[in-house]
mmCIF file of C-alpha atoms and ligand atoms in Angstrom:
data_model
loop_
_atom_site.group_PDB
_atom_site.id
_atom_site.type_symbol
_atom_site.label_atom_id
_atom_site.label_comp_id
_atom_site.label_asym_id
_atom_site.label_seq_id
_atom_site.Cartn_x
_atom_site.Cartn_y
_atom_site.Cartn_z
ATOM 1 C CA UNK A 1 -4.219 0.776 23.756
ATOM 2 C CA UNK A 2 -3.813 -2.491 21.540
ATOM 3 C CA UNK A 3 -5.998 -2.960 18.278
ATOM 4 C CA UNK A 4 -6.254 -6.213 16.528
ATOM 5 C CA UNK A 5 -7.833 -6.266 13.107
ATOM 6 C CA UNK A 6 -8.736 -9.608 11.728
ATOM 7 C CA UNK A 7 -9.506 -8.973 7.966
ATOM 8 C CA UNK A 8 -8.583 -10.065 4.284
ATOM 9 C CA UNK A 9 -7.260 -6.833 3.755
ATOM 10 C CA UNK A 10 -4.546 -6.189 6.677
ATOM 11 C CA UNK A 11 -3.108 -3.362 4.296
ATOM 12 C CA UNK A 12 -6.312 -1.241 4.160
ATOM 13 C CA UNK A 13 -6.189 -0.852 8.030
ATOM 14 C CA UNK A 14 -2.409 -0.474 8.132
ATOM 15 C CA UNK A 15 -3.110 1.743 5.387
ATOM 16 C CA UNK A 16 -5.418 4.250 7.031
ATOM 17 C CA UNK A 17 -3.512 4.209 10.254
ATOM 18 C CA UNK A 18 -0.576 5.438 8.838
ATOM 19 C CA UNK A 19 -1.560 9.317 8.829
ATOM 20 C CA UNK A 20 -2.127 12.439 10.371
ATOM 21 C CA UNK A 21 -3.417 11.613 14.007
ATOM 22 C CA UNK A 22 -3.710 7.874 13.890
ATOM 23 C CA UNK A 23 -0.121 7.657 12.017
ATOM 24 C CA UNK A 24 0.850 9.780 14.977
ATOM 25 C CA UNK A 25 -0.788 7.919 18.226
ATOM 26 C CA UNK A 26 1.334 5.017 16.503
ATOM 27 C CA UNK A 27 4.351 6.793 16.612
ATOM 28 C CA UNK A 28 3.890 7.912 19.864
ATOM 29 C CA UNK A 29 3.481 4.413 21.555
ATOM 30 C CA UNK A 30 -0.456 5.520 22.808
ATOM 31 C CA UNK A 31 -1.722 2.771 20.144
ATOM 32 C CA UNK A 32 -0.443 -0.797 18.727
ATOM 33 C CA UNK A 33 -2.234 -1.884 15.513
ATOM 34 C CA UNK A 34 -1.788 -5.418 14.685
ATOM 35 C CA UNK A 35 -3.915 -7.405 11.500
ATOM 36 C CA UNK A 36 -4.557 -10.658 11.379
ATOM 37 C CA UNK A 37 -5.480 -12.146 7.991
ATOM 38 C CA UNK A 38 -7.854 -15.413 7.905
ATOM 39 C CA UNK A 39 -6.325 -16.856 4.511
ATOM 40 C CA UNK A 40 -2.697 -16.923 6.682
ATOM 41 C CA UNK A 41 -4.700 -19.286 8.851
ATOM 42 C CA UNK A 42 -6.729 -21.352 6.843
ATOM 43 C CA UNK A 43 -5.932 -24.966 6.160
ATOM 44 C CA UNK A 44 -5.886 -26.772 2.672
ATOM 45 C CA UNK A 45 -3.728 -26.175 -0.217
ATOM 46 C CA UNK A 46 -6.585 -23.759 -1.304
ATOM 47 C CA UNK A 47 -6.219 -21.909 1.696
ATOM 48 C CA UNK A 48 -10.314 -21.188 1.519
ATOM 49 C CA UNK A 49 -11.497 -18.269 3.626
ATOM 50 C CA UNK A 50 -15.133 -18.406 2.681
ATOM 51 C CA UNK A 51 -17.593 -20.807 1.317
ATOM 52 C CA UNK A 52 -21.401 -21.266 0.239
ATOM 53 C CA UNK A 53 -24.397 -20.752 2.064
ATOM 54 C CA UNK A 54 -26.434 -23.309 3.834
ATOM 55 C CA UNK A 55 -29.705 -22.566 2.345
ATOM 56 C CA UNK A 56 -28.839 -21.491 -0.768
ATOM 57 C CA UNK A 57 -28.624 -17.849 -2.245
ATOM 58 C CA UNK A 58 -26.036 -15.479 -3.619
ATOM 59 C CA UNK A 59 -22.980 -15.018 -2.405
ATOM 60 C CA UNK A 60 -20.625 -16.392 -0.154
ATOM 61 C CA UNK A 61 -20.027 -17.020 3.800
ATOM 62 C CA UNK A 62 -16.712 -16.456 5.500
ATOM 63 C CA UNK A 63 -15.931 -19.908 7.465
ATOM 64 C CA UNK A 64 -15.405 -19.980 11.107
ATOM 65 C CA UNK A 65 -12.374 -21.894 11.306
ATOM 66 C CA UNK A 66 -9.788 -19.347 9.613
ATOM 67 C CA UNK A 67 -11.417 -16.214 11.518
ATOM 68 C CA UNK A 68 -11.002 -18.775 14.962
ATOM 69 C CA UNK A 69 -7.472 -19.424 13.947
ATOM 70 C CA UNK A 70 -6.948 -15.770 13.822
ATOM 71 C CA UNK A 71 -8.895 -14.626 16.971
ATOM 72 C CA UNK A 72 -5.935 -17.463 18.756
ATOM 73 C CA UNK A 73 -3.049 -16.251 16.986
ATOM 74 C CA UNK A 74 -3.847 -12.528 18.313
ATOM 75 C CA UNK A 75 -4.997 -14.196 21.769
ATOM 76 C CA UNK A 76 -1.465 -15.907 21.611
ATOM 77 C CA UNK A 77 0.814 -12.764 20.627
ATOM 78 C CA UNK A 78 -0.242 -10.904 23.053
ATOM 79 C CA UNK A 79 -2.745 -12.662 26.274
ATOM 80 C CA UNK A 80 -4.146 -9.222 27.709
ATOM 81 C CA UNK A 81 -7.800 -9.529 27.792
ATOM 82 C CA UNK A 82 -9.796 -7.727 24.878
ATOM 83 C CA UNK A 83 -13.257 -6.862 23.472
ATOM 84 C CA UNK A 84 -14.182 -8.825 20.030
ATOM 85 C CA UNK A 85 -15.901 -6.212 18.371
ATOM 86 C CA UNK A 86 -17.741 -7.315 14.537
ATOM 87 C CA UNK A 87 -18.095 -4.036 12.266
ATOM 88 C CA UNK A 88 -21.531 -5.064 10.777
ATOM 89 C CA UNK A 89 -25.103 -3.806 9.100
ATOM 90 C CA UNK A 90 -26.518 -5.483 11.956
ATOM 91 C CA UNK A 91 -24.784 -3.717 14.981
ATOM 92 C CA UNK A 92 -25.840 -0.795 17.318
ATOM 93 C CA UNK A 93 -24.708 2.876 15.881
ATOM 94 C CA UNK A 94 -21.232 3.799 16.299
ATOM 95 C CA UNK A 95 -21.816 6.985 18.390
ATOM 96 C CA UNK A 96 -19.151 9.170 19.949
ATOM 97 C CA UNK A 97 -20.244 8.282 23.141
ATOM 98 C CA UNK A 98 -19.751 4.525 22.124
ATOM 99 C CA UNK A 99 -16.115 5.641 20.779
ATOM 100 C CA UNK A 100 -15.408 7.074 24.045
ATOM 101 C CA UNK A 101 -16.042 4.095 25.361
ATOM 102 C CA UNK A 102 -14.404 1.918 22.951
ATOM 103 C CA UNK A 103 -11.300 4.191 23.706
ATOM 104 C CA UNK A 104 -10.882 3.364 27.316
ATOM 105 C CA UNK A 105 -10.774 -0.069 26.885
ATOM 106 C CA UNK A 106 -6.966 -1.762 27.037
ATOM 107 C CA UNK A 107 -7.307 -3.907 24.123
ATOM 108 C CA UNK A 108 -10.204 -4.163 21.030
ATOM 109 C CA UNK A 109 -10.313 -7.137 18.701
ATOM 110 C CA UNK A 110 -12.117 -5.347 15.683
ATOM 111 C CA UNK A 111 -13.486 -8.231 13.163
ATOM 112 C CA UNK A 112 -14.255 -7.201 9.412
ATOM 113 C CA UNK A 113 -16.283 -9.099 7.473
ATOM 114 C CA UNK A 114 -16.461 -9.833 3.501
ATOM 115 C CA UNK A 115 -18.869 -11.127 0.828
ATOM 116 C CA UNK A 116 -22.421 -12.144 2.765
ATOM 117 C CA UNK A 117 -20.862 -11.583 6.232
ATOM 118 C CA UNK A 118 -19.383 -14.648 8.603
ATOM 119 C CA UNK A 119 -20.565 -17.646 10.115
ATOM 120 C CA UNK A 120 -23.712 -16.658 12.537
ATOM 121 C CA UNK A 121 -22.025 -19.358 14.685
ATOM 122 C CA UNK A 122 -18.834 -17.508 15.345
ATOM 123 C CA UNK A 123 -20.589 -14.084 16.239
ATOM 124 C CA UNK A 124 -22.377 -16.073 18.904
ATOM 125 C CA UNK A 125 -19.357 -17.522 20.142
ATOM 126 C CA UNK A 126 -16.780 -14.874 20.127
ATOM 127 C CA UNK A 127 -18.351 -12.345 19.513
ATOM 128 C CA UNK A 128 -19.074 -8.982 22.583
ATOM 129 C CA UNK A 129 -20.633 -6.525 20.671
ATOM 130 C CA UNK A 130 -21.807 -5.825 17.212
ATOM 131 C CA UNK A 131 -21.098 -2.484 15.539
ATOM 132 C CA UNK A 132 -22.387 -0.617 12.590
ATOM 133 C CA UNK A 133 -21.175 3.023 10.740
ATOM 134 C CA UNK A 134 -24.279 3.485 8.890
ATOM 135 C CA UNK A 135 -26.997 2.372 6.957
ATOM 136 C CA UNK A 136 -25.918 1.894 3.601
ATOM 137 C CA UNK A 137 -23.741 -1.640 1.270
ATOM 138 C CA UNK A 138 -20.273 -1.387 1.445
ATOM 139 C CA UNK A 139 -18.177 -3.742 0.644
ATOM 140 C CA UNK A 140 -16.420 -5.114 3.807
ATOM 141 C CA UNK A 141 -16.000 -4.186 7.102
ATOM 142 C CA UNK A 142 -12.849 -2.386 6.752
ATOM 143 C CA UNK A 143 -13.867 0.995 6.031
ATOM 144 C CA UNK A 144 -15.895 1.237 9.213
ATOM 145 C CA UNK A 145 -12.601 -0.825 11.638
ATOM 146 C CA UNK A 146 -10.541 1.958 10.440
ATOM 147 C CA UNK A 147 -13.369 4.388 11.574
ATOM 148 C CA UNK A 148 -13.322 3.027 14.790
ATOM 149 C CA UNK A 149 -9.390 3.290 14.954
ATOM 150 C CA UNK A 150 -9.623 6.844 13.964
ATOM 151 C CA UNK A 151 -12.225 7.869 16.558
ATOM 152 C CA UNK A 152 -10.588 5.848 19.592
ATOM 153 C CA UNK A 153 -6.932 6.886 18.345
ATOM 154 C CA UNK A 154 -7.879 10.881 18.806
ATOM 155 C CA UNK A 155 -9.472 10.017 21.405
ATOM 156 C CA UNK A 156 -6.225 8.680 23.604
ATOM 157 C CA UNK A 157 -4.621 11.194 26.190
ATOM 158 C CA UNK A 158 -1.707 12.993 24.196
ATOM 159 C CA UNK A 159 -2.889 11.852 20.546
ATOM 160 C CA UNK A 160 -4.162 15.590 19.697
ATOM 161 C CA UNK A 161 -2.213 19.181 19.865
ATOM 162 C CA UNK A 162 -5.114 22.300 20.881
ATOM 163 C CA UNK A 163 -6.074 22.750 17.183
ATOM 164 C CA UNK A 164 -6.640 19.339 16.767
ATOM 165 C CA UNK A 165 -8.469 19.065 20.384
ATOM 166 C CA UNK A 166 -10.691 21.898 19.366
ATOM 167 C CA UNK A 167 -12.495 20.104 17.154
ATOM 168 C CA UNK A 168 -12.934 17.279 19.299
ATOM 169 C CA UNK A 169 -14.405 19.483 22.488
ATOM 170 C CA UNK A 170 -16.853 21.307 19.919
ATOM 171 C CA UNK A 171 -18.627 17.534 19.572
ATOM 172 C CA UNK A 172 -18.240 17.140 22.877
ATOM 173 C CA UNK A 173 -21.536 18.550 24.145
ATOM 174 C CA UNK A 174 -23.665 16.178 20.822
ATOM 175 C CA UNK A 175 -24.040 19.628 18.589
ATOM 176 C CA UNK A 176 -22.884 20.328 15.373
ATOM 177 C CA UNK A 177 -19.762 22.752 14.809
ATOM 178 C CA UNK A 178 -19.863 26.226 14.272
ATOM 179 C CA UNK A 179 -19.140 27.928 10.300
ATOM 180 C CA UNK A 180 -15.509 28.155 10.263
ATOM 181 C CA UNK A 181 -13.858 31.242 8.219
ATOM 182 C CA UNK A 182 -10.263 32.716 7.193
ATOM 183 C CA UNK A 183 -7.972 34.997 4.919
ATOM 184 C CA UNK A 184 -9.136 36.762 2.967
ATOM 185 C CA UNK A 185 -11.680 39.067 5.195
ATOM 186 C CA UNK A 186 -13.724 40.277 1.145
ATOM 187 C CA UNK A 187 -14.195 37.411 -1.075
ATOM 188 C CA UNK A 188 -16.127 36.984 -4.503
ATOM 189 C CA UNK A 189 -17.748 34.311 -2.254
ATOM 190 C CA UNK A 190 -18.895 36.988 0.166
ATOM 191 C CA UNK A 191 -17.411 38.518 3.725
ATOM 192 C CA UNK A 192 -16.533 37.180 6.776
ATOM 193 C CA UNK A 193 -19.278 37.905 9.204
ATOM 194 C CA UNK A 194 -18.555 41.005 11.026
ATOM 195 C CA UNK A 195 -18.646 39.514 14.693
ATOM 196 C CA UNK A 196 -15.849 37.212 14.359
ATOM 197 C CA UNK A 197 -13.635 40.651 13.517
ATOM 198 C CA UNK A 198 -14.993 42.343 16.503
ATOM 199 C CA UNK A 199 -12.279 41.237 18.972
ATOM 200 C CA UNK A 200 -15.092 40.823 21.282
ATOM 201 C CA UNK A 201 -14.395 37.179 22.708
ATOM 202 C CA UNK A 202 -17.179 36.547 24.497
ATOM 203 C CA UNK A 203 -19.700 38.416 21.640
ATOM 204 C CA UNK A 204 -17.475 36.045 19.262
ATOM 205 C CA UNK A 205 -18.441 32.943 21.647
ATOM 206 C CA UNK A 206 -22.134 33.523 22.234
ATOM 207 C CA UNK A 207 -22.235 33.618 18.614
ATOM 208 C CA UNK A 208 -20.373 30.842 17.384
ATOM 209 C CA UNK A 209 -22.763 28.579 20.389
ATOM 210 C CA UNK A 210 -25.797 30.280 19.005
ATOM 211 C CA UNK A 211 -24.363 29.068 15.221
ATOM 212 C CA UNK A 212 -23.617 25.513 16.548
ATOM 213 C CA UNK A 213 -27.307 25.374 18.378
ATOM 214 C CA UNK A 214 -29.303 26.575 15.360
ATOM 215 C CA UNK A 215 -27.423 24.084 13.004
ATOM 216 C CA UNK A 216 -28.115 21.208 15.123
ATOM 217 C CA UNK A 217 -31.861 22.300 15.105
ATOM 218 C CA UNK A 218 -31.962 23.098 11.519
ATOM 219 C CA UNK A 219 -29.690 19.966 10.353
ATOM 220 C CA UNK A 220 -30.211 17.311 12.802
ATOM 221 C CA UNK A 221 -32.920 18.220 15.588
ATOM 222 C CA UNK A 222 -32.173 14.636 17.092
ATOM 223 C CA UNK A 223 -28.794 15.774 18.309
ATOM 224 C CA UNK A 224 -30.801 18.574 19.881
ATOM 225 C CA UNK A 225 -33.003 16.413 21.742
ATOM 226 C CA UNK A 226 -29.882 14.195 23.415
ATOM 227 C CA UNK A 227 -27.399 17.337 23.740
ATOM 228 C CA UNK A 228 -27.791 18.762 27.510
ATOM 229 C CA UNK A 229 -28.421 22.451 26.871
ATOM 230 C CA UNK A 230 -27.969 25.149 29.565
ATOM 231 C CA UNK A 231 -30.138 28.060 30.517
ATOM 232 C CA UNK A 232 -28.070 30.334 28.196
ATOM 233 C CA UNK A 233 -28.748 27.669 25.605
ATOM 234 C CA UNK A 234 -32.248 28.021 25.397
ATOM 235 C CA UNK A 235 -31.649 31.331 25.644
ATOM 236 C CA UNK A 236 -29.671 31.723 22.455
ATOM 237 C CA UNK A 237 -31.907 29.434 20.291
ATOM 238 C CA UNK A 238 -35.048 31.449 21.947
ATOM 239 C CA UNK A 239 -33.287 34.872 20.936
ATOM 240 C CA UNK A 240 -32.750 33.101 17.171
ATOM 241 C CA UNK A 241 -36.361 32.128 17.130
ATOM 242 C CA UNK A 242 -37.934 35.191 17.385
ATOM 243 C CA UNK A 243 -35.434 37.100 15.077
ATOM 244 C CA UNK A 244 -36.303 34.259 12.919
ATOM 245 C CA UNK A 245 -40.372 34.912 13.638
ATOM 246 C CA UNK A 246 -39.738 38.721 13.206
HETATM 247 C C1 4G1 B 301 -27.643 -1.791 5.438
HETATM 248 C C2 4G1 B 301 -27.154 -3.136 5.025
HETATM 249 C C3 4G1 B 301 -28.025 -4.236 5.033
HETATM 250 C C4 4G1 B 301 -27.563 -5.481 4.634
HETATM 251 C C5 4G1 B 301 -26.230 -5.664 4.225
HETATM 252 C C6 4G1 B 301 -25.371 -4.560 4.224
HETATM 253 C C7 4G1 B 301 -23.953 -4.688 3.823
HETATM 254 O O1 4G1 B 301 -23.320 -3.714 3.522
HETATM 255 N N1 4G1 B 301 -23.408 -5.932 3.809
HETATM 256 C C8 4G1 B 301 -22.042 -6.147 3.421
HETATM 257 C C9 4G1 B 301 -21.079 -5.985 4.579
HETATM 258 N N2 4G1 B 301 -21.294 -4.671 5.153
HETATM 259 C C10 4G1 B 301 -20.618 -4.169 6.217
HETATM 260 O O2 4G1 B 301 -19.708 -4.758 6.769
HETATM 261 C C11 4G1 B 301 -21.106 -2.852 6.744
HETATM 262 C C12 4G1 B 301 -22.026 -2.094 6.022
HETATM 263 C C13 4G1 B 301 -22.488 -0.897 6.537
HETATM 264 C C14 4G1 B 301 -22.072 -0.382 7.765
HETATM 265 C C15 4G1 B 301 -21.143 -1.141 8.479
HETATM 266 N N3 4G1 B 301 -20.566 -0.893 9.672
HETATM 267 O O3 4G1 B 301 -19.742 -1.912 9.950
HETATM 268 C C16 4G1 B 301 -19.768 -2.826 8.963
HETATM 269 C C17 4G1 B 301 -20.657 -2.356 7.997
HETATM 270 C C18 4G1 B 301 -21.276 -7.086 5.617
HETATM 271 C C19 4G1 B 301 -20.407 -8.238 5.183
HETATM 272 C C20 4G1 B 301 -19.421 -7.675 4.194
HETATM 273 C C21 4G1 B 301 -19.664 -6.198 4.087
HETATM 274 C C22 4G1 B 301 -25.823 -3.289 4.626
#
């Protein structure tokens, strides 16, 4: 899989990339990153990236031109087809279904913007698909391009070993993970909950679901509603439930 990041920052992308499972994907040929910066491509001896706002207001606009010139030089290094993805407020949720998605896909064009955002005129042009990490300011659109590399990067066939995997199966099915525990067995902070010493797999299973069921419910009941639960599911959150109402 190919990634080219257009942004003012190339070294913030590079940056992240560079470790643990992303650093390795690279290493291991299952993902090219490639940034593109706008000032390399913008004309004038001011080299200007960004300018005011038709309209008036605060802040300023990046220009089409430069972010054009960069979307061709990326077309031109390398012609395989690829989605032009904009990392922006005003995009649909980045969901791990979405980054599954995202991850099966040969090439990704993932645009950052900076200061008010770009040229409306651009997005309408070259623009697939609009995506957003969350509702909150941040200051550019890098933070959530190298979220997207992250989540697509694990998500490539050889990127993670079985520890690594686990965690990415126990999201699998939309719930939330299960309490985690290790050495020491007697803490200050407390004990390890007896069960997960029991040796009893399946006991150790059924509870660890039953943990990951009744955190979603507790924590984020929406999850609940989209997450396909089996028989046994209902089962263990029923079983929960009426501890809880005894
Ligand atoms: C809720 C809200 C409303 C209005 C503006 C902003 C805001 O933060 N505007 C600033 C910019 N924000 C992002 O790029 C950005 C922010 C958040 C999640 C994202 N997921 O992808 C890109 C994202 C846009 C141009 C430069 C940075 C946020």
């Amino acid at each position: 899989m190919r990634i080219d990041v257009i942004s003012l920052f190339p070294d913030f992308i590079a940056q992240c990339a560079a470790f643990g499972v992303t650093g390795r994907a690279v290493e291991r040929g299952l993902l090219s990153l490639h940034a593109w910066n706008p000032r390399d491509h913008a004309e004038g001896n001011y080299r200007r990236v960004d300018d005011r706002p038709f309209g008036g207001g605060p802040g300023m606009v990046m220009l089409i031109d430069p972010l054009r010139a960069s979307l061709a030089a990326a077309r031109a290094d390398d012609p395989a087809p690829a989605r032009v993805i904009y990392l922006s407020p005003q995009g649909a949720p980045l969901t791990q279904a979405k980054a599954r998605e995202l991850a099966g896909q040969e090439r990704l064009v993932l645009l950052c913007g900076r200061y008010e955002g770009i040229d409306e005129r651009f997005i309408e042009a070259e623009v697939d698909e609009e995506l957003s990490i969350g509702d909150y300011v941040l200051s550019g659109g890098e933070l959530a391009a190298a979220v997207v590399v992250d989540a697509v990067a694990r998500l490539q066939d050889g990127a993670l070993n079985d520890a690594e995997s686990a965690v990415q199966d126990s999201f699998e099915d939309g719930l939330l993970d299960c309490p985690h525990y290790t050495r020491p067995v007697e803490h200050a902070l407390g004990a390890v909950p007896a069960v997960l010493m029991s040796g009893n797999h399946a006991e150790i299973a059924r509870w660890r679901r039953q943990q990951s069921l009744v955190r979603t419910l507790q924590r984020r009941p929406d999850l609940l509603d989209e997450a396909a639960l089996s028989k046994a599911d209902r089962k263990l959150l029923d079983a929960w439930r009426t501890r809880q109402a005894g």
